[in-house]
Coordinates of C-alpha atoms in Angstrom, one line a residue:
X914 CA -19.5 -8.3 -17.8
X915 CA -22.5 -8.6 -15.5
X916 CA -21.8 -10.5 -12.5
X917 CA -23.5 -12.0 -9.7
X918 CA -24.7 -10.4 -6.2
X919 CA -21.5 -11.9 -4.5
X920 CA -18.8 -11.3 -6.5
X921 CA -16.8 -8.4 -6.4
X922 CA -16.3 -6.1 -9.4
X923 CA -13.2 -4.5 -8.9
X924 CA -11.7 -8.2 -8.4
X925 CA -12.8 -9.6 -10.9
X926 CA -11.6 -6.3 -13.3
X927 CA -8.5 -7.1 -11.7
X928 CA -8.1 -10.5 -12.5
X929 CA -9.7 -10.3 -16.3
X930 CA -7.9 -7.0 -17.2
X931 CA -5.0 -8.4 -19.3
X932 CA -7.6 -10.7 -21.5
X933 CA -10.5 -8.3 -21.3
X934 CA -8.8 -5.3 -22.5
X935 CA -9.8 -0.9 -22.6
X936 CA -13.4 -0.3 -22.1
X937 CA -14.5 -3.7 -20.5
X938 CA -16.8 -3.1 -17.6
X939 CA -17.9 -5.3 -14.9
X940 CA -20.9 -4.4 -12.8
X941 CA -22.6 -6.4 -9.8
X942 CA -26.0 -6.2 -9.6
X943 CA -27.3 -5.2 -6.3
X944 CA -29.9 -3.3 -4.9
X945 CA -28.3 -1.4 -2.2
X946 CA -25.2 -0.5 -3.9
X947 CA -23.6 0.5 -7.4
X948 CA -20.5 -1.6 -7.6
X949 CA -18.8 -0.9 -11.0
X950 CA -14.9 -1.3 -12.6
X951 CA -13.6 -0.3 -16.1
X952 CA -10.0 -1.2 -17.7
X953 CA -8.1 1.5 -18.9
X954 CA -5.2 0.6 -21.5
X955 CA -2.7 4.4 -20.8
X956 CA 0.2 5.2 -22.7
X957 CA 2.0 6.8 -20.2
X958 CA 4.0 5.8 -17.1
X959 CA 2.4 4.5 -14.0
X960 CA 3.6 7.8 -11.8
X961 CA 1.0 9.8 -14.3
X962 CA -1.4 6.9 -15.5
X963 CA -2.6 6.8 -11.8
X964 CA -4.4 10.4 -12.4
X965 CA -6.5 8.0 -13.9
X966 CA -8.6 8.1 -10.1
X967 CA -9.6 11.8 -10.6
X968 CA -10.5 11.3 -13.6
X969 CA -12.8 8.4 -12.7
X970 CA -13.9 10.5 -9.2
X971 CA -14.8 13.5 -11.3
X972 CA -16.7 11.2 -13.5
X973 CA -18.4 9.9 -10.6
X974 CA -19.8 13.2 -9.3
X975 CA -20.8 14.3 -12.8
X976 CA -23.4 11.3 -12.8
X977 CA -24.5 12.1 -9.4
X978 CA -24.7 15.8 -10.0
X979 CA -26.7 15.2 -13.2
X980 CA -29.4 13.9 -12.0
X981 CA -29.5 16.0 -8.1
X982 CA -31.7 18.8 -7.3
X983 CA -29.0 21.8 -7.7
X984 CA -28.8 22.5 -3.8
X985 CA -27.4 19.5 -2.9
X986 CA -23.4 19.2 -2.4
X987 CA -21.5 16.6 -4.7
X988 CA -17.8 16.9 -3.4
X989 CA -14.6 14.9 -2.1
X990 CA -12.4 13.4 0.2
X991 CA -9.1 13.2 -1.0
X992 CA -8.4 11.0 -2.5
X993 CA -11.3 9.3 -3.6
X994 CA -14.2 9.4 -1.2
X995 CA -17.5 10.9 -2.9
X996 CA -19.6 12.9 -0.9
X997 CA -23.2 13.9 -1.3
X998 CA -25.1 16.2 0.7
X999 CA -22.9 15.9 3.2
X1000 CA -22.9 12.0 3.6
X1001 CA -19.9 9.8 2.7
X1002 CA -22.1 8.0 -0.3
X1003 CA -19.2 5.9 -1.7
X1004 CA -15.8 6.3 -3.2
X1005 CA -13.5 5.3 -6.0
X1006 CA -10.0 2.7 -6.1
X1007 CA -8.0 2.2 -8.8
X1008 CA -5.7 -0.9 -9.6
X1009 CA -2.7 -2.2 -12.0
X1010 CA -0.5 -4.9 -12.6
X1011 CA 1.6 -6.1 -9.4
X1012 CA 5.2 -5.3 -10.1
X1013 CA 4.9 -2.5 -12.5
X1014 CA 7.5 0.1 -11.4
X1015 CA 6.6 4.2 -11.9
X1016 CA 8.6 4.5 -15.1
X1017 CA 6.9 1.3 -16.9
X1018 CA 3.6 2.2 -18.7
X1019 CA 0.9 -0.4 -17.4
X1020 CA -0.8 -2.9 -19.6
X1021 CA -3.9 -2.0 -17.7
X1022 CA -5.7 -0.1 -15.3
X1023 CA -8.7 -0.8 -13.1
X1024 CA -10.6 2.3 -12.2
X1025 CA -13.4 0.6 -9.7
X1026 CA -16.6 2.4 -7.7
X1027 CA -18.9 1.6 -5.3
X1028 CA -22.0 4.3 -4.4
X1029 CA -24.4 3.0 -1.9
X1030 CA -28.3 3.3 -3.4
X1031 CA -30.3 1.8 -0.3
X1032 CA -30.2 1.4 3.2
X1033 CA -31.6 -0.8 5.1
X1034 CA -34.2 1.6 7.3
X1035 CA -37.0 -0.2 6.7
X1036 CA -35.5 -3.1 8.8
X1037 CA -34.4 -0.8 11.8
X1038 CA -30.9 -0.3 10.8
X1039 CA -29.4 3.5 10.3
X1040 CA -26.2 4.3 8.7
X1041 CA -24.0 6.2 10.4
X1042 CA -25.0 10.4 10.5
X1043 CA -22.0 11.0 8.3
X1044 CA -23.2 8.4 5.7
X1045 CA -25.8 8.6 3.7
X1046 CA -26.9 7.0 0.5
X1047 CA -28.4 8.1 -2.7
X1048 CA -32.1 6.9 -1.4
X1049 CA -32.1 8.9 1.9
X1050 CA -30.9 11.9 -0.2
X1051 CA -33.5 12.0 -2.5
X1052 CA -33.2 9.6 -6.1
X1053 CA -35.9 7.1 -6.6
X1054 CA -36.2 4.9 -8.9
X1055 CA -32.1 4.3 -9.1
X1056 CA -31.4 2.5 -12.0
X1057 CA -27.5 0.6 -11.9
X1058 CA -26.9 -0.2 -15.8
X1059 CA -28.5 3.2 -16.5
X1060 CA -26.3 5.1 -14.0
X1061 CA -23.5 3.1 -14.8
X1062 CA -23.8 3.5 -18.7
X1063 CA -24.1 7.8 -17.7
X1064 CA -20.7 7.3 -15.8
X1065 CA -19.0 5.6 -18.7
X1066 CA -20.2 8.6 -20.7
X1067 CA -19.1 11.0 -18.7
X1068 CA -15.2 9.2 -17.8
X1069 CA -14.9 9.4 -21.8
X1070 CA -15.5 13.4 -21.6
X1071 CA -12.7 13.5 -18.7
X1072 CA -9.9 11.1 -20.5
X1073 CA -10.9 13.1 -24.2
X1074 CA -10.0 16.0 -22.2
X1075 CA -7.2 15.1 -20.6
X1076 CA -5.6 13.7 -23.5
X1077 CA -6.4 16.1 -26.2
X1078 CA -6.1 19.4 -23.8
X1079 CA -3.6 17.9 -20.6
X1080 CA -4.5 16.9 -17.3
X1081 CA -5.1 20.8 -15.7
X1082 CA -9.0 20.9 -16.4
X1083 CA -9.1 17.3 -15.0
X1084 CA -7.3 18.4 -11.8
X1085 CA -8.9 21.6 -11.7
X1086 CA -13.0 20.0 -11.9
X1087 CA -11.2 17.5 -8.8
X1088 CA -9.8 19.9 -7.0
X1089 CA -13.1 22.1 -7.0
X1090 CA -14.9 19.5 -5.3
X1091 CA -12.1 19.2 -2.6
X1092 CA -12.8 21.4 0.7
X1093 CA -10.5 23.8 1.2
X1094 CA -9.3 22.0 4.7
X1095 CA -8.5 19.1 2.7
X1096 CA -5.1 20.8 1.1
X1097 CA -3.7 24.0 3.0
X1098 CA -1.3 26.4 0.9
X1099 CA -0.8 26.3 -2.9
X1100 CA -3.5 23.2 -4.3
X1101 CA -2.6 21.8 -7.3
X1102 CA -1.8 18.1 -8.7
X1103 CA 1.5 16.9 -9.5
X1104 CA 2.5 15.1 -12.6
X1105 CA 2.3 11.5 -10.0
X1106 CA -1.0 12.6 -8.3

């Protein structure tokens, strides 16, 4: 579902999710930012389905790190902030029916992201120094639909994984990109996040 330059993705995800059903994506088109959501249909409880954010976050730094020179830093802030060279580039949210307690297994869920493409340095404005955006760290030419379609690609390696193998290699890629300062002691994912 394409929509326009106003509206917000992850809203309207929200609000379509129970008639739209698994694998409907809705993307804004904008030049100066990625703004993408996707229901998911799990078949567990909320307390695990809501995993469903690394999942999405490690898909989200797979497309990134696909198609960065291999210096450059794709990593996290727990629990969904994306990080690239340094720079907070974007992040990830996820969403579900209002009222759904832990032990219910959602009708839906909303995995939603947002990665800024272009800033606005032409017209005298600077980010701040600990944000950045895919532009200032090198991409050109940034394609939305295109990255977009790579991410959907690349979220169906992660749930394929996680359901025919268990969550661990999801949690472990996640946990890889997380600085060590981010979780002292014993790092790991529990079965509710």
């Amino acid at each position: 579902v394409r929509l326009r330059e106003r509206e917000d993705a992850f809203a309207a995800a929200l609000a379509g999710a129970a008639e739209a059903g698994a694998g409907t994506i809705y993307h804004v088109g904008r030049f100066d930012v990625i703004e993408c959501a996707l229901v998911l249909e799990p078949e567990e409880p909320l307390a695990g389905a809501r995993r469903a954010v690394f999942a999405g976050m490690n898909a989200l730094a797979e497309t990134i790190a696909a198609e960065c020179p291999p210096e450059r830093t794709v990593r996290f802030g727990y629990p969904a902030r994306l990080i690239f060279d340094e720079g907070l580039v974007g992040g990830g949210r996820l969403g579900w029916p209002q009222g759904t307690a832990d032990t219910d297994v959602p009708d839906w869920l909303v995995f939603g992201f947002m990665v800024r493409t272009e800033g606005f340095q032409e017209l005298g404005f600077v980010l701040d120094p600990a944000m950045t955006t895919l532009e200032e760290a090198g991409f050109r030419d940034i394609d939305p639909a295109a990255f977009v379609a790579r991410f959907c690609r690349h979220l169906m390696v992660e749930i394929d994984e996680w359901l025919g193998e268990g969550f661990k290699g999801v949690a472990n890629r996640y946990l890889a990109r997380l600085p060590k300062g981010e979780a002292e002691g014993l790092r790991g994912i529990d079965g509710n996040g």
